[in-house]
Amino acid sequence: MKAEVGHKVSVHYKGTLNDGTEFDNSRTRGETLDFELGTGTMIQGFEQTVIGMTVGNVSVVHLSPEEAYGPVNPDALRPAPKSAFGADFEFVIGEVVQGNGPQGTFLAKIHEVLENEVVLDLNHPLAGEDLTFEIELMQVLDASETHISEAVQDEVTMANWNTNMKKAELL
């Protein structure tokens, strides 16, 4: 059966940057990525690649930032007081931190360190990047079939971006 909008699918994938750096791999995590086609839970270029595939097919797709996580948005740079991080926090430019703000939990990259504040980059960590995905379709279920494993259905799981992240409370 070909994967079509409305089908629930299960895929294995490997994501790499232009320089070959692997940023995500479902096989390494030991679980497929499961989602419903057409619901908008996946980045557009990834989902469009899966549509029309059959079980066992492997496709490689190269995505521009516009097809993936978008271009870097300069308006996503936000200052935060250093005091929100704790007295012994070591600020490292480029390090990803997890914080809690008025709108919930978020991830940010340390962009700049100033005397009393730190500038956080709230863009998605892969914003502005050209991405390559190798996708293997493992399972297709139509709308009447109900069971597919309950893997995270968000965009390439940000919560697992870096398990060594430091945390900060930004209120």
mmCIF file of C-alpha atoms in Angstrom:
data_model
loop_
_atom_site.group_PDB
_atom_site.id
_atom_site.type_symbol
_atom_site.label_atom_id
_atom_site.label_comp_id
_atom_site.label_asym_id
_atom_site.label_seq_id
_atom_site.Cartn_x
_atom_site.Cartn_y
_atom_site.Cartn_z
ATOM 1 C CA MET A 1 0.000 0.000 0.000
ATOM 2 C CA LYS A 2 1.304 3.469 -0.883
ATOM 3 C CA ALA A 3 1.495 6.002 1.911
ATOM 4 C CA GLU A 4 -1.133 8.708 1.410
ATOM 5 C CA VAL A 5 -2.504 11.664 3.345
ATOM 6 C CA GLY A 6 -4.552 10.305 6.258
ATOM 7 C CA HIS A 7 -2.418 7.172 6.676
ATOM 8 C CA LYS A 8 -0.490 6.552 9.860
ATOM 9 C CA VAL A 9 3.094 5.679 9.029
ATOM 10 C CA SER A 10 6.129 4.360 10.826
ATOM 11 C CA VAL A 11 9.578 5.291 9.499
ATOM 12 C CA HIS A 12 13.227 4.928 10.349
ATOM 13 C CA TYR A 13 15.382 7.861 9.338
ATOM 14 C CA LYS A 14 18.841 9.354 9.588
ATOM 15 C CA GLY A 15 19.302 13.127 9.438
ATOM 16 C CA THR A 16 22.584 14.751 8.439
ATOM 17 C CA LEU A 17 23.917 18.257 7.860
ATOM 18 C CA ASN A 18 25.764 19.353 4.701
ATOM 19 C CA ASP A 19 29.121 18.457 6.258
ATOM 20 C CA GLY A 20 27.915 14.899 6.953
ATOM 21 C CA THR A 21 27.354 15.410 10.688
ATOM 22 C CA GLU A 22 24.521 13.154 11.865
ATOM 23 C CA PHE A 23 22.080 15.112 14.028
ATOM 24 C CA ASP A 24 19.440 12.415 14.523
ATOM 25 C CA ASN A 25 18.951 8.712 13.855
ATOM 26 C CA SER A 26 15.855 6.713 14.808
ATOM 27 C CA ARG A 27 17.739 3.408 14.586
ATOM 28 C CA THR A 28 20.282 4.634 17.134
ATOM 29 C CA ARG A 29 17.401 5.496 19.480
ATOM 30 C CA GLY A 30 15.887 2.083 18.783
ATOM 31 C CA GLU A 31 12.413 3.308 17.863
ATOM 32 C CA THR A 32 10.626 4.350 14.726
ATOM 33 C CA LEU A 33 9.066 7.743 14.179
ATOM 34 C CA ASP A 34 5.292 7.344 13.904
ATOM 35 C CA PHE A 35 2.975 10.048 12.588
ATOM 36 C CA GLU A 36 -0.137 10.651 10.491
ATOM 37 C CA LEU A 37 0.414 12.084 7.032
ATOM 38 C CA GLY A 38 -1.298 15.396 6.383
ATOM 39 C CA THR A 39 -1.627 16.585 9.981
ATOM 40 C CA GLY A 40 1.272 19.050 9.831
ATOM 41 C CA THR A 41 3.202 17.440 12.684
ATOM 42 C CA MET A 42 6.268 16.872 10.498
ATOM 43 C CA ILE A 43 8.409 19.290 8.546
ATOM 44 C CA GLN A 44 6.963 19.731 5.079
ATOM 45 C CA GLY A 45 9.822 18.281 3.022
ATOM 46 C CA PHE A 46 10.069 15.175 5.217
ATOM 47 C CA GLU A 47 6.347 14.455 5.003
ATOM 48 C CA GLN A 48 6.188 15.069 1.239
ATOM 49 C CA THR A 49 8.975 12.513 0.741
ATOM 50 C CA VAL A 50 7.016 9.811 2.604
ATOM 51 C CA ILE A 51 3.828 10.372 0.563
ATOM 52 C CA GLY A 52 3.800 7.803 -2.264
ATOM 53 C CA MET A 53 6.372 5.484 -0.675
ATOM 54 C CA THR A 54 5.599 1.804 -0.031
ATOM 55 C CA VAL A 55 6.830 -0.332 2.875
ATOM 56 C CA GLY A 56 10.507 -1.137 2.454
ATOM 57 C CA ASN A 57 11.240 1.854 0.195
ATOM 58 C CA VAL A 58 14.197 4.033 1.145
ATOM 59 C CA SER A 59 14.343 7.636 -0.055
ATOM 60 C CA VAL A 60 17.009 10.287 0.386
ATOM 61 C CA VAL A 61 15.844 13.898 0.382
ATOM 62 C CA HIS A 62 17.828 17.137 0.604
ATOM 63 C CA LEU A 63 15.869 19.972 2.219
ATOM 64 C CA SER A 64 16.559 23.691 2.150
ATOM 65 C CA PRO A 65 15.943 25.650 5.366
ATOM 66 C CA GLU A 66 12.559 26.749 3.964
ATOM 67 C CA GLU A 67 11.512 23.100 3.558
ATOM 68 C CA ALA A 68 12.828 22.163 6.993
ATOM 69 C CA TYR A 69 13.015 24.413 10.088
ATOM 70 C CA GLY A 70 13.066 27.768 8.307
ATOM 71 C CA PRO A 71 15.721 30.446 8.040
ATOM 72 C CA VAL A 72 17.384 31.919 11.109
ATOM 73 C CA ASN A 73 15.105 34.643 12.524
ATOM 74 C CA PRO A 74 17.122 37.512 14.058
ATOM 75 C CA ASP A 75 14.046 38.496 16.108
ATOM 76 C CA ALA A 76 14.411 35.220 18.035
ATOM 77 C CA LEU A 77 17.375 36.594 20.026
ATOM 78 C CA ARG A 78 16.242 37.405 23.561
ATOM 79 C CA PRO A 79 18.134 38.751 26.582
ATOM 80 C CA ALA A 80 17.831 36.953 29.909
ATOM 81 C CA PRO A 81 19.301 37.894 33.291
ATOM 82 C CA LYS A 82 22.326 35.856 34.328
ATOM 83 C CA SER A 83 20.716 35.519 37.753
ATOM 84 C CA ALA A 84 18.115 33.169 36.235
ATOM 85 C CA PHE A 85 20.839 30.551 35.732
ATOM 86 C CA GLY A 86 22.278 30.267 39.225
ATOM 87 C CA ALA A 87 25.540 31.585 40.670
ATOM 88 C CA ASP A 88 27.799 28.738 39.488
ATOM 89 C CA PHE A 89 26.390 28.413 35.950
ATOM 90 C CA GLU A 90 29.133 28.381 33.317
ATOM 91 C CA PHE A 91 28.039 30.274 30.206
ATOM 92 C CA VAL A 92 29.410 28.777 26.991
ATOM 93 C CA ILE A 93 28.531 30.423 23.677
ATOM 94 C CA GLY A 94 26.811 27.907 21.411
ATOM 95 C CA GLU A 95 25.687 25.650 24.262
ATOM 96 C CA VAL A 96 22.024 24.596 24.263
ATOM 97 C CA VAL A 97 20.063 25.239 27.447
ATOM 98 C CA GLN A 98 16.525 24.351 28.475
ATOM 99 C CA GLY A 99 14.436 26.929 30.248
ATOM 100 C CA ASN A 100 10.975 27.594 31.596
ATOM 101 C CA GLY A 101 9.319 30.822 30.557
ATOM 102 C CA PRO A 102 5.849 32.342 30.647
ATOM 103 C CA GLN A 103 4.777 30.153 27.715
ATOM 104 C CA GLY A 104 6.295 26.898 28.985
ATOM 105 C CA THR A 105 9.485 24.933 28.451
ATOM 106 C CA PHE A 106 11.817 25.941 25.640
ATOM 107 C CA LEU A 107 15.268 25.263 24.231
ATOM 108 C CA ALA A 108 17.725 28.023 23.395
ATOM 109 C CA LYS A 109 21.331 28.384 22.353
ATOM 110 C CA ILE A 110 23.602 30.805 24.197
ATOM 111 C CA HIS A 111 24.365 33.457 21.574
ATOM 112 C CA GLU A 112 26.224 36.118 23.560
ATOM 113 C CA VAL A 113 27.350 36.666 27.155
ATOM 114 C CA LEU A 114 27.232 40.221 28.508
ATOM 115 C CA GLU A 115 28.005 41.647 31.941
ATOM 116 C CA ASN A 116 24.591 41.115 33.575
ATOM 117 C CA GLU A 117 22.671 39.168 30.970
ATOM 118 C CA VAL A 118 22.965 36.455 28.384
ATOM 119 C CA VAL A 119 21.495 36.671 24.895
ATOM 120 C CA LEU A 120 19.607 33.496 23.988
ATOM 121 C CA ASP A 121 18.875 32.322 20.453
ATOM 122 C CA LEU A 122 15.373 30.837 20.457
ATOM 123 C CA ASN A 123 15.516 29.664 16.842
ATOM 124 C CA HIS A 124 15.159 25.922 16.338
ATOM 125 C CA PRO A 125 18.697 24.447 16.591
ATOM 126 C CA LEU A 126 18.462 23.385 12.925
ATOM 127 C CA ALA A 127 17.050 26.685 11.605
ATOM 128 C CA GLY A 128 19.025 27.943 8.631
ATOM 129 C CA GLU A 129 20.489 24.505 7.920
ATOM 130 C CA ASP A 130 20.257 22.460 4.747
ATOM 131 C CA LEU A 131 19.299 18.949 5.871
ATOM 132 C CA THR A 132 19.501 15.508 4.313
ATOM 133 C CA PHE A 133 17.209 12.704 5.446
ATOM 134 C CA GLU A 134 17.458 9.037 4.558
ATOM 135 C CA ILE A 135 13.961 7.692 5.191
ATOM 136 C CA GLU A 136 12.815 4.056 5.210
ATOM 137 C CA LEU A 137 9.075 3.392 5.348
ATOM 138 C CA MET A 138 8.470 0.568 7.826
ATOM 139 C CA GLN A 139 4.657 0.477 8.171
ATOM 140 C CA VAL A 140 1.520 2.050 6.678
ATOM 141 C CA LEU A 141 -1.897 1.935 8.308
ATOM 142 C CA ASP A 142 -5.009 3.473 6.792
ATOM 143 C CA ALA A 143 -7.399 5.568 8.858
ATOM 144 C CA SER A 144 -9.500 2.536 9.899
ATOM 145 C CA GLU A 145 -6.499 0.742 11.452
ATOM 146 C CA THR A 146 -5.698 2.003 14.908
ATOM 147 C CA HIS A 147 -2.509 0.557 16.379
ATOM 148 C CA ILE A 148 0.863 2.107 15.699
ATOM 149 C CA SER A 149 3.441 2.560 18.446
ATOM 150 C CA GLU A 150 3.023 5.778 20.424
ATOM 151 C CA ALA A 151 6.326 7.482 19.534
ATOM 152 C CA VAL A 152 6.627 11.233 19.906
ATOM 153 C CA GLN A 153 4.840 12.932 17.027
ATOM 154 C CA ASP A 154 6.460 16.359 17.317
ATOM 155 C CA GLU A 155 9.008 17.636 14.833
ATOM 156 C CA VAL A 156 12.340 15.815 15.062
ATOM 157 C CA THR A 157 12.141 15.510 18.879
ATOM 158 C CA MET A 158 13.587 18.659 20.372
ATOM 159 C CA ALA A 159 13.430 17.255 23.891
ATOM 160 C CA ASN A 160 16.132 14.772 22.884
ATOM 161 C CA TRP A 161 18.269 17.320 21.027
ATOM 162 C CA ASN A 162 21.006 17.117 23.677
ATOM 163 C CA THR A 163 20.635 15.007 26.805
ATOM 164 C CA ASN A 164 23.444 16.958 28.526
ATOM 165 C CA MET A 165 21.604 20.294 28.422
ATOM 166 C CA LYS A 166 21.795 22.654 31.337
ATOM 167 C CA LYS A 167 18.556 24.071 32.666
ATOM 168 C CA ALA A 168 17.528 27.582 33.645
ATOM 169 C CA GLU A 169 14.374 29.121 35.054
ATOM 170 C CA LEU A 170 13.439 32.197 32.996
ATOM 171 C CA LEU A 171 10.272 33.778 34.304
#
